[in-house]
Every structure is written in C-alpha cells, then in structure tokens.
Short mmCIF file of C-alpha atoms in Angstrom, two decimals:
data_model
loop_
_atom_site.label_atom_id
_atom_site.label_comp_id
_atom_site.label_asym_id
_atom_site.label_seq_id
_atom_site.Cartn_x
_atom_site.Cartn_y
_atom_site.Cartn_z
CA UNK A 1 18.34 5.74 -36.99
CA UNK A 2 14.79 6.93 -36.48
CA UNK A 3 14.18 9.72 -34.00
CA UNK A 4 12.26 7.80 -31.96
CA UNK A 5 14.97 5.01 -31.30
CA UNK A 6 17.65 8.16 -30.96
CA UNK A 7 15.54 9.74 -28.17
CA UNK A 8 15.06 6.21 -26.29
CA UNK A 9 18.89 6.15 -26.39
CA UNK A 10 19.59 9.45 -25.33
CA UNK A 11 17.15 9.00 -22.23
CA UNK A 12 19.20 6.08 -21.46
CA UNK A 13 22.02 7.81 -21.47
CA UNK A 14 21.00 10.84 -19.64
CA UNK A 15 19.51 8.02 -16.78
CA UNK A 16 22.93 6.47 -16.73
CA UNK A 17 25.03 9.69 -15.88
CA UNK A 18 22.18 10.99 -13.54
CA UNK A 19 22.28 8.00 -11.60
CA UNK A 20 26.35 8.36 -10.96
CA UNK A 21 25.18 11.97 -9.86
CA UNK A 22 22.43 10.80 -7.55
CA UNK A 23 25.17 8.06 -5.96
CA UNK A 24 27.67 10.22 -5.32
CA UNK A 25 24.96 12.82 -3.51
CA UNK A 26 23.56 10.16 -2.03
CA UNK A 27 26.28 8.05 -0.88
CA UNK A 28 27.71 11.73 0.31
CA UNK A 29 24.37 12.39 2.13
CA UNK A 30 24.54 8.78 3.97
CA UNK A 31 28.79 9.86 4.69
CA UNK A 32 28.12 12.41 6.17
CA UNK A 33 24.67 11.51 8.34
CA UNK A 34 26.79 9.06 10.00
CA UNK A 35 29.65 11.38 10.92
CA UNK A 36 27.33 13.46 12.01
CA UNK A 37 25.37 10.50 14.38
CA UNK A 38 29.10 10.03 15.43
CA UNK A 39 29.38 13.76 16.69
CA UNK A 40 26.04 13.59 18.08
CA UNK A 41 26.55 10.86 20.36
CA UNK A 42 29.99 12.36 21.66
CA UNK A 43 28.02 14.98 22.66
CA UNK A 44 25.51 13.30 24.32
CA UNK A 45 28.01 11.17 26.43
CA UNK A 46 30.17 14.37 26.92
CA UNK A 47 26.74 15.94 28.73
CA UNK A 48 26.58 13.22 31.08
CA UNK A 49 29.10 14.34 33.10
CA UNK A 50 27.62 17.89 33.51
CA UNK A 51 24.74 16.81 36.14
CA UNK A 52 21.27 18.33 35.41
CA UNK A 53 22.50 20.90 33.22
CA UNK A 54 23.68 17.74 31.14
CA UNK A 55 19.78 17.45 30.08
CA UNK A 56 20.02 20.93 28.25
CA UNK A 57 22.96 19.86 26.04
CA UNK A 58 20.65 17.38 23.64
CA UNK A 59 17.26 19.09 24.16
CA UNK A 60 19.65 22.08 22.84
CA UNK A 61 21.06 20.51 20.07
CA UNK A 62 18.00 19.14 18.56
CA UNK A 63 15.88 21.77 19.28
CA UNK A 64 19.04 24.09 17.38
CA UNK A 65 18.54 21.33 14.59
CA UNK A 66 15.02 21.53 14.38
CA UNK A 67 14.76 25.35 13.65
CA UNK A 68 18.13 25.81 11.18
CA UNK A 69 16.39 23.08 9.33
CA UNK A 70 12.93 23.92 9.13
CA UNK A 71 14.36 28.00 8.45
CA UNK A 72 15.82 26.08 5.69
CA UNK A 73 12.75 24.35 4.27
CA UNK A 74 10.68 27.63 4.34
CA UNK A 75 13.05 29.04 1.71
CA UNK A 76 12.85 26.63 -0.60
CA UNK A 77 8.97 24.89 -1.74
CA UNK A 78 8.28 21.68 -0.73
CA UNK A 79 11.32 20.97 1.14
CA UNK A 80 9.92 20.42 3.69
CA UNK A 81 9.11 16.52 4.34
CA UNK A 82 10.23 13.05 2.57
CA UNK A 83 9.56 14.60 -0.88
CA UNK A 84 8.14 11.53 -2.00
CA UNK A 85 4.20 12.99 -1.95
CA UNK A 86 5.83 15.36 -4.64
CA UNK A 87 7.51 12.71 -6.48
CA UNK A 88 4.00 10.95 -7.09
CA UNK A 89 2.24 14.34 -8.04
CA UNK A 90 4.67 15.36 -10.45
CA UNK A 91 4.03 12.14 -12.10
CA UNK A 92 0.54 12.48 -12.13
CA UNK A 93 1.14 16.17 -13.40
CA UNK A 94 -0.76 17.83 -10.90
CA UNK A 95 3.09 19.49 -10.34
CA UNK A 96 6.18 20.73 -12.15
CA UNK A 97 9.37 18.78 -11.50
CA UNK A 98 11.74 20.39 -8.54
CA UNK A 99 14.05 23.28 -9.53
CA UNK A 100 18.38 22.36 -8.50
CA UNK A 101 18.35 24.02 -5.63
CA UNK A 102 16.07 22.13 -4.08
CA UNK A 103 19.04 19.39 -3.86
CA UNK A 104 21.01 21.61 -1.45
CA UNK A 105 18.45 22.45 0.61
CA UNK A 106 17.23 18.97 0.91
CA UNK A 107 20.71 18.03 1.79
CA UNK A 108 22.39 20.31 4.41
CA UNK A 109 18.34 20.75 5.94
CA UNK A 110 18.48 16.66 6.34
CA UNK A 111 21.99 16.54 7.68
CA UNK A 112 20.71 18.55 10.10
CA UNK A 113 17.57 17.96 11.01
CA UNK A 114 18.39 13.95 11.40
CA UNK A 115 22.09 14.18 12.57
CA UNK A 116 20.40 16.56 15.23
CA UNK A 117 18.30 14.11 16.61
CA UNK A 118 15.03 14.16 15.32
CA UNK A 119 13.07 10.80 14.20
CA UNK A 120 13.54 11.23 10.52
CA UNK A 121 14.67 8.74 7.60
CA UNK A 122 17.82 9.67 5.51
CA UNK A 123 15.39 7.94 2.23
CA UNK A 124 12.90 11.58 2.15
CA UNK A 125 15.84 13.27 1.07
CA UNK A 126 18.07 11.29 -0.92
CA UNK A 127 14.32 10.43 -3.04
CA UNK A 128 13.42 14.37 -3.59
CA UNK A 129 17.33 14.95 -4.74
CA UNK A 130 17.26 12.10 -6.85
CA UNK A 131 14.32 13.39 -8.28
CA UNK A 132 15.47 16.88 -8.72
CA UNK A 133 19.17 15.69 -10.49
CA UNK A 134 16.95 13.48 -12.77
CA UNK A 135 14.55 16.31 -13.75
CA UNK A 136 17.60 18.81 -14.27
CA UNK A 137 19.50 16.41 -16.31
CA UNK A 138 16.64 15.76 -18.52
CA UNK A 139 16.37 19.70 -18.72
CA UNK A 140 20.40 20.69 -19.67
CA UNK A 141 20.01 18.01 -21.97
CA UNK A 142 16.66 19.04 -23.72
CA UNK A 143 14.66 15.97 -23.81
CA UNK A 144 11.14 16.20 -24.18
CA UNK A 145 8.79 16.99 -21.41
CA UNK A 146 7.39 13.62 -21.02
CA UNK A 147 11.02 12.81 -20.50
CA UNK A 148 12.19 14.74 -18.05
CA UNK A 149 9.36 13.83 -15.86
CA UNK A 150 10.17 10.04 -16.47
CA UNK A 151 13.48 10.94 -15.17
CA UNK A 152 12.16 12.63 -12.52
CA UNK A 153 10.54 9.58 -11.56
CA UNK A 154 13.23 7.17 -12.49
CA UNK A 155 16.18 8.74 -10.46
CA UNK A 156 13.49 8.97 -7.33
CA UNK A 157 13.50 5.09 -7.27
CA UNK A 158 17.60 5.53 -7.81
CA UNK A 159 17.50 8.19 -4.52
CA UNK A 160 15.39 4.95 -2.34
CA UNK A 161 17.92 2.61 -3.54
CA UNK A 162 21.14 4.43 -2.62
CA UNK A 163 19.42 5.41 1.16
CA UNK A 164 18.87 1.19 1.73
CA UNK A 165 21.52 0.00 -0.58
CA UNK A 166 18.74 -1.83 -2.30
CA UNK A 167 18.60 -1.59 -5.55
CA UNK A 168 15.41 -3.86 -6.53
CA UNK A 169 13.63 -1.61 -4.12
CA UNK A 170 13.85 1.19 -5.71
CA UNK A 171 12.93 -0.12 -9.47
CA UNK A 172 9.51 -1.57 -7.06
CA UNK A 173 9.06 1.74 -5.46
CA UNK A 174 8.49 3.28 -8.51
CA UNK A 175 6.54 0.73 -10.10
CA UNK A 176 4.29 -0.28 -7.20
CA UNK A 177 4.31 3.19 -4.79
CA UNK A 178 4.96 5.90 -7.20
CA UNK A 179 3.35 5.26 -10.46
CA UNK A 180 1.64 2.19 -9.74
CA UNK A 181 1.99 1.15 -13.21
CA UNK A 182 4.58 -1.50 -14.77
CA UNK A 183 5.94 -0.10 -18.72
CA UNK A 184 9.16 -1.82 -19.93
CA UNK A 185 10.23 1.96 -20.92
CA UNK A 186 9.76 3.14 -17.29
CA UNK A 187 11.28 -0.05 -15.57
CA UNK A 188 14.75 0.16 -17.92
CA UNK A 189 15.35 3.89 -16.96
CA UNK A 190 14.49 3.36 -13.69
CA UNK A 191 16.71 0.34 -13.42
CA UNK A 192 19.89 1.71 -15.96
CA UNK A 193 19.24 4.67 -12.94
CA UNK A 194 19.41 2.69 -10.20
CA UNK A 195 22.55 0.41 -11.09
CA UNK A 196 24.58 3.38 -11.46
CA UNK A 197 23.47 5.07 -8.68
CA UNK A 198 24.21 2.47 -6.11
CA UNK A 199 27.26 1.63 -7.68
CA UNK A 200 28.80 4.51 -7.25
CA UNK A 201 27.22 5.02 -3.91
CA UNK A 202 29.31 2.62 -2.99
CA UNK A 203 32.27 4.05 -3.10
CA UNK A 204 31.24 6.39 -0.55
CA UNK A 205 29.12 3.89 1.66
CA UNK A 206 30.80 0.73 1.07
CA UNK A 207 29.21 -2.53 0.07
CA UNK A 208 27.61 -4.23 2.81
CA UNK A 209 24.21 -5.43 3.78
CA UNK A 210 22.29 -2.75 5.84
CA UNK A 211 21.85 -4.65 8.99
CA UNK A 212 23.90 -7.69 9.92
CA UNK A 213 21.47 -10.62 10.42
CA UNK A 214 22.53 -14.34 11.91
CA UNK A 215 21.18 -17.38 9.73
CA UNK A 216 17.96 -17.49 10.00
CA UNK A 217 16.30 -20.78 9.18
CA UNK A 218 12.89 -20.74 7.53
CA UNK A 219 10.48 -21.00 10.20
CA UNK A 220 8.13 -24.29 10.09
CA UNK A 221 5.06 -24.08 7.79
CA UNK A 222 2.59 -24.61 10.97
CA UNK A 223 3.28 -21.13 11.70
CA UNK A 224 1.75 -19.50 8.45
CA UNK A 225 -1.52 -18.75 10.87
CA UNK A 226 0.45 -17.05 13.36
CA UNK A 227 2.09 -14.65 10.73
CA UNK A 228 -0.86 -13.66 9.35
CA UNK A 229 -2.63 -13.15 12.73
CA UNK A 230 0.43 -10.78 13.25
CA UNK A 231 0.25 -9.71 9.91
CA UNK A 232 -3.44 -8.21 10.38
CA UNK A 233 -2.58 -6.76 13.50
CA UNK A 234 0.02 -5.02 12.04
CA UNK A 235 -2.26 -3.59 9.81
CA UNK A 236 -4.25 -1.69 12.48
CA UNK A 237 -0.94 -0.38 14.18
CA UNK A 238 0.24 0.98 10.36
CA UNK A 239 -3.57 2.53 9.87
CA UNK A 240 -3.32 4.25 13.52
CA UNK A 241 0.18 5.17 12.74
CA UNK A 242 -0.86 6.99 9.52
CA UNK A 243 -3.78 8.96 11.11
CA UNK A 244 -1.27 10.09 13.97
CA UNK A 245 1.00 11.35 11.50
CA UNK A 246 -1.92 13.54 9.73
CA UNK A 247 -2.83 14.22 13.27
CA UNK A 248 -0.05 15.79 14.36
CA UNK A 249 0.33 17.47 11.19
CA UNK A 250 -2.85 19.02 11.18
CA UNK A 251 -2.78 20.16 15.33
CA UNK A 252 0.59 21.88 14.37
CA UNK A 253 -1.18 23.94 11.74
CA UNK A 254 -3.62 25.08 14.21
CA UNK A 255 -1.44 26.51 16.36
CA UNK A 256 -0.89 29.64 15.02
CA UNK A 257 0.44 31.91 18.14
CA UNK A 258 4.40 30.90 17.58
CA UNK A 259 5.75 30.52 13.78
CA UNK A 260 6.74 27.51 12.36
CA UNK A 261 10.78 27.88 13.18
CA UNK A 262 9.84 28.31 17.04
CA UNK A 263 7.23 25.24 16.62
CA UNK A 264 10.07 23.30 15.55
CA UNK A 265 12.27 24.24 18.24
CA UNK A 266 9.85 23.54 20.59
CA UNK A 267 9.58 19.55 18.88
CA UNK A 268 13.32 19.42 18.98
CA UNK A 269 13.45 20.35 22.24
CA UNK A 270 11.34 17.51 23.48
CA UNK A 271 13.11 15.22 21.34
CA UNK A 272 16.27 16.10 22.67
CA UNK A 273 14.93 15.21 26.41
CA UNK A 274 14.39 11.78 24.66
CA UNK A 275 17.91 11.94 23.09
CA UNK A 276 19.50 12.69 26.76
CA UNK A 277 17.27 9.60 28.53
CA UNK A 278 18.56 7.30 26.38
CA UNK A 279 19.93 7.95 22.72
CA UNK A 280 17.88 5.05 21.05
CA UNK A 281 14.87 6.96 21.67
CA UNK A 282 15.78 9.54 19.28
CA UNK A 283 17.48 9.85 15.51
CA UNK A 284 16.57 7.46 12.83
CA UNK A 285 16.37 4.27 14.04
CA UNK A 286 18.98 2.40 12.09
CA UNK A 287 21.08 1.79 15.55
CA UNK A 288 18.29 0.48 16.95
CA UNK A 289 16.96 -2.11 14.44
CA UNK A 290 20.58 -3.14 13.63
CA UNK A 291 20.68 -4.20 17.34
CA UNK A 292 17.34 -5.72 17.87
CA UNK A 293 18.34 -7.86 14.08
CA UNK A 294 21.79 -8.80 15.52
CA UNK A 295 19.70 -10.70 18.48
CA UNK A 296 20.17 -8.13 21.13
CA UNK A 297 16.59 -7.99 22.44
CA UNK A 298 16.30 -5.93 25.45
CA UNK A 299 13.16 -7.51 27.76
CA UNK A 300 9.52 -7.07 27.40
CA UNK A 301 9.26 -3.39 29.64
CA UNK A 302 12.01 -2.08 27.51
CA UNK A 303 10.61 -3.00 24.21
CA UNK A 304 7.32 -1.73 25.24
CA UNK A 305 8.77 1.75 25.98
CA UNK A 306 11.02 1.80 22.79
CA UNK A 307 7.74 1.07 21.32
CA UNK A 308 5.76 3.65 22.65
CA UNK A 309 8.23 6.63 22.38
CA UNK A 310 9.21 5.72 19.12
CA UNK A 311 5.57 5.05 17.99
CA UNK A 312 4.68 8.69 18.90
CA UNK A 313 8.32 10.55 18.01
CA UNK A 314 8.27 9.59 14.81
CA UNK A 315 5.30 11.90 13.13
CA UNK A 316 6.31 14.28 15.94
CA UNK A 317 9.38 14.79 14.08
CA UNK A 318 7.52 14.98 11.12
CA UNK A 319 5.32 17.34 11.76
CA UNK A 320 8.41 19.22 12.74
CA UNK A 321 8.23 21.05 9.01
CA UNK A 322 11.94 19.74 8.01
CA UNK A 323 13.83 17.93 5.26
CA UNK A 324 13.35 13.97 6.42
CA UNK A 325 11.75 10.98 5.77
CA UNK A 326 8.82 8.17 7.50
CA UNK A 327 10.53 5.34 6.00
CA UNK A 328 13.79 4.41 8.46
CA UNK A 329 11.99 5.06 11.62
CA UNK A 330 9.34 3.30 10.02
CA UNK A 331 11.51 0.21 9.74
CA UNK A 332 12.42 0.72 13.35
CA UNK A 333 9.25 0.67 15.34
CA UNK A 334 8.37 -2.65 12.85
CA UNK A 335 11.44 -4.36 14.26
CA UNK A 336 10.11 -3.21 17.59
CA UNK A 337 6.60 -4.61 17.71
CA UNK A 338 7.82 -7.83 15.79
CA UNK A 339 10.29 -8.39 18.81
CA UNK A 340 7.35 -7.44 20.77
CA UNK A 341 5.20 -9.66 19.96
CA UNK A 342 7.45 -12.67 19.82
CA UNK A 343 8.35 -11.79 22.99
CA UNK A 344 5.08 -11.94 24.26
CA UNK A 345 4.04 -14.99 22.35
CA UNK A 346 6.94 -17.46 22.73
CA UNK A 347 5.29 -20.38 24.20
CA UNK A 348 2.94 -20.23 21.32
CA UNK A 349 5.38 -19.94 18.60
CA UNK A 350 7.84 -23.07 18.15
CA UNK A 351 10.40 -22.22 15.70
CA UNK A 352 10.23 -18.73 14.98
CA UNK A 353 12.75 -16.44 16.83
CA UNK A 354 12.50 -12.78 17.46
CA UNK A 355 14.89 -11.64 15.16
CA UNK A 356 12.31 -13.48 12.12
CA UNK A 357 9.56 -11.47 13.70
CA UNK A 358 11.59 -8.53 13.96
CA UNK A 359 12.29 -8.35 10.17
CA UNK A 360 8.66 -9.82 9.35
CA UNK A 361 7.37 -6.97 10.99
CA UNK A 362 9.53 -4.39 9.62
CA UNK A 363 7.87 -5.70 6.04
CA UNK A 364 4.29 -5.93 7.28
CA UNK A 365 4.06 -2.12 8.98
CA UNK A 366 5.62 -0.46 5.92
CA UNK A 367 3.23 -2.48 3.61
CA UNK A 368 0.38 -1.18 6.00
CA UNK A 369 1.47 2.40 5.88
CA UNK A 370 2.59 2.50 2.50
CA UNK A 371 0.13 0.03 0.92
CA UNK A 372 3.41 -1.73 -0.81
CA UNK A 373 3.73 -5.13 0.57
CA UNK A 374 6.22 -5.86 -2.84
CA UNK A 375 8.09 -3.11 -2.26
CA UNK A 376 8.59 -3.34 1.64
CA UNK A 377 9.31 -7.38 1.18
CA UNK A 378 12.19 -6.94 -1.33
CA UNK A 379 13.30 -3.32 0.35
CA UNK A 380 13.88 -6.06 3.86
CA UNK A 381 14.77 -8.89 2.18
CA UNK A 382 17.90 -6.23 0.27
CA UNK A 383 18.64 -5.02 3.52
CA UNK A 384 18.69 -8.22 5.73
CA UNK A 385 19.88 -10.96 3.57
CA UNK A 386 17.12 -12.49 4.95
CA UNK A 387 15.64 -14.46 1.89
CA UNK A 388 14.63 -17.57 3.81
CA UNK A 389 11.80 -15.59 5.44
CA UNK A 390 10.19 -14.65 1.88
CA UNK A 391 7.12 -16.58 2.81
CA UNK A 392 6.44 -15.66 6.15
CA UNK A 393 7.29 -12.18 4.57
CA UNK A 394 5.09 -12.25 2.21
CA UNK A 395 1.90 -13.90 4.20
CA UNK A 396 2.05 -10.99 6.98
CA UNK A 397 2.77 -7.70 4.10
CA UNK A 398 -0.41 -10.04 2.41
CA UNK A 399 -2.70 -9.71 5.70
CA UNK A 400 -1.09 -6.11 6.75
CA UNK A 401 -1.95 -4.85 3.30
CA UNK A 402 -5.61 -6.27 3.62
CA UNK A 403 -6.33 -5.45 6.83
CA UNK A 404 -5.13 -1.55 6.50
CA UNK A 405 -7.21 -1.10 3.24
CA UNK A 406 -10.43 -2.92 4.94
CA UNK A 407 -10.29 -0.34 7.64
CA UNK A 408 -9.95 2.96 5.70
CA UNK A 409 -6.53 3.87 6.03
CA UNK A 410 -5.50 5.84 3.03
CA UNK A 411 -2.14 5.38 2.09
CA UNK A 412 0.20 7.62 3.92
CA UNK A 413 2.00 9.18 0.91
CA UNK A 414 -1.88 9.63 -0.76
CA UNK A 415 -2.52 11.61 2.35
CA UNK A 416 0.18 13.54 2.40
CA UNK A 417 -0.25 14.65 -1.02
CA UNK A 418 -3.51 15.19 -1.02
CA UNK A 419 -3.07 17.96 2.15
CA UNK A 420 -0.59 19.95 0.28
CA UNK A 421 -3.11 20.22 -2.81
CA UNK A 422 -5.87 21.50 -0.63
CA UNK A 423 -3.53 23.92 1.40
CA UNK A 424 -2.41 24.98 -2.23
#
C-alpha cells in the first residue's frame, strides 16, 4: 500500500478515536453544566427567602464564578474566550495547535464560569477541547504536521456538534466559518470526527432534539417579503451586537486600576443582581429559548426587557476574560427579537406564528454575527426539527448576511482574532 494511502488511513483512524474522546468530554462537559444550572437555581430560590440579604447570595455566586474562572484562564494561554478565534488562526498558521492542558482548564473554567451565572455558551469550550484532543492525538500518534493541524480543525467542528447535538453543523462550521474552504480530505475527517463524537456524546446527553418545537407548518409564500425585511433588520442588530462585544472588550482593557480577576468579579457581580431579579436574565440562554420555542411567549414589555438585558449581558460576560462561548446566548437573544417582532407585527403577518419567527431569527442573527447563514440554518434546523421553515430560513440568514457585510461589520470571530494578534 503506498504511503500516501497508509497515512490517509491512519488520519482516519486517529479522527475516529479522537472523536469518541471529544464525545465523552463533551457530553461530560454538557452533564455536568446542567447539574450545575440545577444547583444554581436551588440556590437562587433558597435566597429568596432570606429578604434583602437574599440579593447577595447570586451576585455572590457569580461574581465567586467569575474570578475562579478567569484566575483559571490567566494560567493557561488563550483560555480565555470561545477558543474558536484560535481554532481559525491555527489553521491559517499564524498559531501552533493548543497544548493538553488546555482541555482541563477549558473545562472546570467553563463549568464554572457558565454554571455560575454568567451569559456564556457551553459551544467556546467544548470547540477549543475538541481542538486540543484532535491536535494531541495527531501528536502521540506522529502524523505529519499538516495533519495534526487538520485534526485540530476537524475535531473543532466535532466539539460544535457535541455542544448542539448537531452533527451537520459542525462538518459546516468548519467548512464555511473556520476554513472557509470545501476539500473532500477535510470534509471526511471532519465528518468520520463528528459521527463519533456525537455518538458517544450521547451516552452522556441522551438523544433528543435540543429544544422541543410544536409542528410548525410552512408559513405561506406571501410572506417571503416580510422575512427578508426582518432578515435585514436583523442584520443591523448582529453588526451592533458585534461592535458591543469589541466594545466592551476593549473599555475593559483600559481600565487598568483593578486586575483582571477583580474586573471579573466586579461583571459577575452585576450579573448575579440579574440572576436574583429573575434567573432568565442570566446563564446561557438555553432555558430561555426552549421556552419561548415551546410557545410560551411572555408579552411585549417582557420580551422587550429580556431583550435588552440579554442584548447587553451577553459581551458583558464576555469581556469577563473566562472560558465561554457567544454562540448559545447568541441563539437566545435571536429567539427573543424574532418573538419580538412577531409580536409587534401580528396584524401584518397572516400565517406565521412567533415560535417560526423565533427560530427564523435565531438563524438570521448568528448568520449576521458570524457571517454563516449555512451554518446557522442547518445548526437551527438540527436543533429544532424545524425543517419546514428551510425557506423562510434561508431568505432572512440570505438578507441578514447581506445586510451585515453592506454595513461594515467584520465578522465577529475575524475580530476577535485579529485583537489577540495585535495585543501579541
């Protein structure tokens, strides 16, 4: 057998046994992040009964979380964040793949950081730790260096798809977000790495779609025009939420009188008040969207608040300097405006029902942000069930996309990696 063929099968291989490696972590990582949510919220409703000392018990907590996990991320390079920035430059070989231990750090300074409270996304570090077991395994098994960074790559996409249970997502992510670049040699690691990955994920997670959706019937063709109009204006909420994550990234830098542990603390902290006013102002967001999905759709002042806080908490948290990721609370505030907007548009929109704007606009803000409008349909469409709203899907991610790139608005994970080169 020629070398060549031997190495393609050995990189196989290696992808293969990785990707059990990067389900079990992962599907671990989701176990316990929900246990931890659990604890979380008994401690929350245990406050309540303590008067106005009760407010100290979550600002506590997260503001506790905040600074073990960002002490965490200052020990270890780059831990800091979703990871995926350093996915993308590794690729590009402006970086060397991850050493191991960045997987424990990215774990236990996750687990805390987003079972504390803070308005993270469980994908940031199951990505980076994908990437890292993928890189390693490529190393211990001496493949080529061109290799290992293909696995590094590979079992990124495998790290996306066990955090959303969506496999197709991840092989997309890669192709269309990471290395924006479609090679049959790339797309079979990626998926061999995948398949395995959420497979055995499963055994920890279970297998079950993400969010529990009604039927949804395919809303009428006359309403095309209305999803792009929502579409575009999605576009211009993803481009101003980009710039306010930079934002707040860049204001934290300049304060320079406390150190970056305290800075956290301080982020928790007001988090936490957010936590203790009402607990679906805080933590990821998945509790949130799966109600909002399921039909529960709080009124108009509510959604408008949820909006707001959310809208602003989420690169708050991120600027917080820990392990966790844009993506879930991402997802969130999209399900938020969609419901919004429906909400606030009803009479003019026959035949399309809040939860179909709700997941339309979970699709369209991540394609705005991200600047993957494949990716964020089929990463929905995985998560939902929800495959009779492919058009509509794909007509707002089309005008989101469009309208984000027409205004300026660099894609968020460009911008992200483009500050760490210049602060070195």
């Amino acid at each position: 057998m020629p070398r060549a063929s031997r190495g393609r099968i050995a990189v196989h291989l290696v992808a293969a046994i990785a990707g059990c490696l990067v389900g079990l972590v992962g599907g671990g990582f989701r176990w316990c992040l929900a246990r931890a949510t659990e604890l979380r919220g008994s401690l929350v409703g245990a406050s309540e009964h303590l008067g106005v000392l009760g407010w100290l018990v979550p600002a506590a907590l997260t503001a506790t979380g905040a600074a073990v996990a960002c002490a965490i991320a200052l020990r270890v390079p780059l831990a800091a964040g979703s990871g995926i920035q350093d996915v993308e430059a590794v690729w590009r070989g402006e970086r060397s793949p991850r050493p191991p231990w960045l997987v424990p750090a990215k774990f236990v300074g996750g687990l805390i950081a987003i079972g504390s409270g803070l308005v993270l996304g469980r994908e940031g570090p199951t990505v980076h730790m994908g990437a890292a077991i993928g890189a390693e395994a490529g190393r211990r098994t001496r493949l080529d260096e061109d290799d290992v960074r293909l696995l590094h790559t590979s079992l990124a996409g495998a790290g996306l798809a066990v955090a959303f249970t969506a496999p197709l997502g991840g092989v997309l992510f890669v192709c269309e977000e990471v290395t924006r670049t479609l090679r049959v040699r790339l797309v079979l690691v990626t998926l061999i790495g995948t398949a395995t990955a959420v497979g055995c994920s499963r055994l920890l997670v279970g297998n079950r779609l993400d969010f529990r959706v009604p039927d949804l019937a395919g809303p009428p063709l006359a309403l095309l025009p209305a999803f792009l109009l929502f579409g575009a204006a999605t576009g211009v909420l993803g481009a101003g939420y980009n710039r306010l994550i930079i934002g707040f990234l860049d204001r934290c830098d300049h304060v320079t009188r406390v150190g970056p542990v305290a800075r956290a603390a301080v982020i928790g902290a007001v988090v936490g008040l957010l936590l203790g006013i009402d607990p679906a102002l805080a933590g990821g967001g998945d509790r949130l969207s799966g109600r909002l999905l399921g039909g529960a759709v709080p009124l108009v002042p509510v959604l408008v608040g949820y909006l707001v806080v959310r809208f602003l908490a989420g690169p708050l948290s991120y600027a917080a300097g820990t392990p966790g990721g844009l993506f879930a609370p991402l997802l969130a505030v999209g399900a938020l405006w969609g419901a919004l907007v429906h909400a606030l548009a009803q009479p003019l929109l026959p035949g399309g029902g809040a939860v179909s704007f709700a997941i339309v606009g979970m699709a369209a803000l991540f394609s705005s942000v991200v600047r993957a409008p494949v990716t964020g349909i089929v990463l929905v469409v995985e998560m939902t069930g929800a495959t009779s709203l492919l058009i509509p899907l794909t007509a707002a991610c089309f005008a989101a996309t469009l309208t984000a790139d027409r205004m300026g608005s660099t894609p968020i994970y460009d911008s992200l990696r483009l500050r760490t080169a210049r602060r070195g």
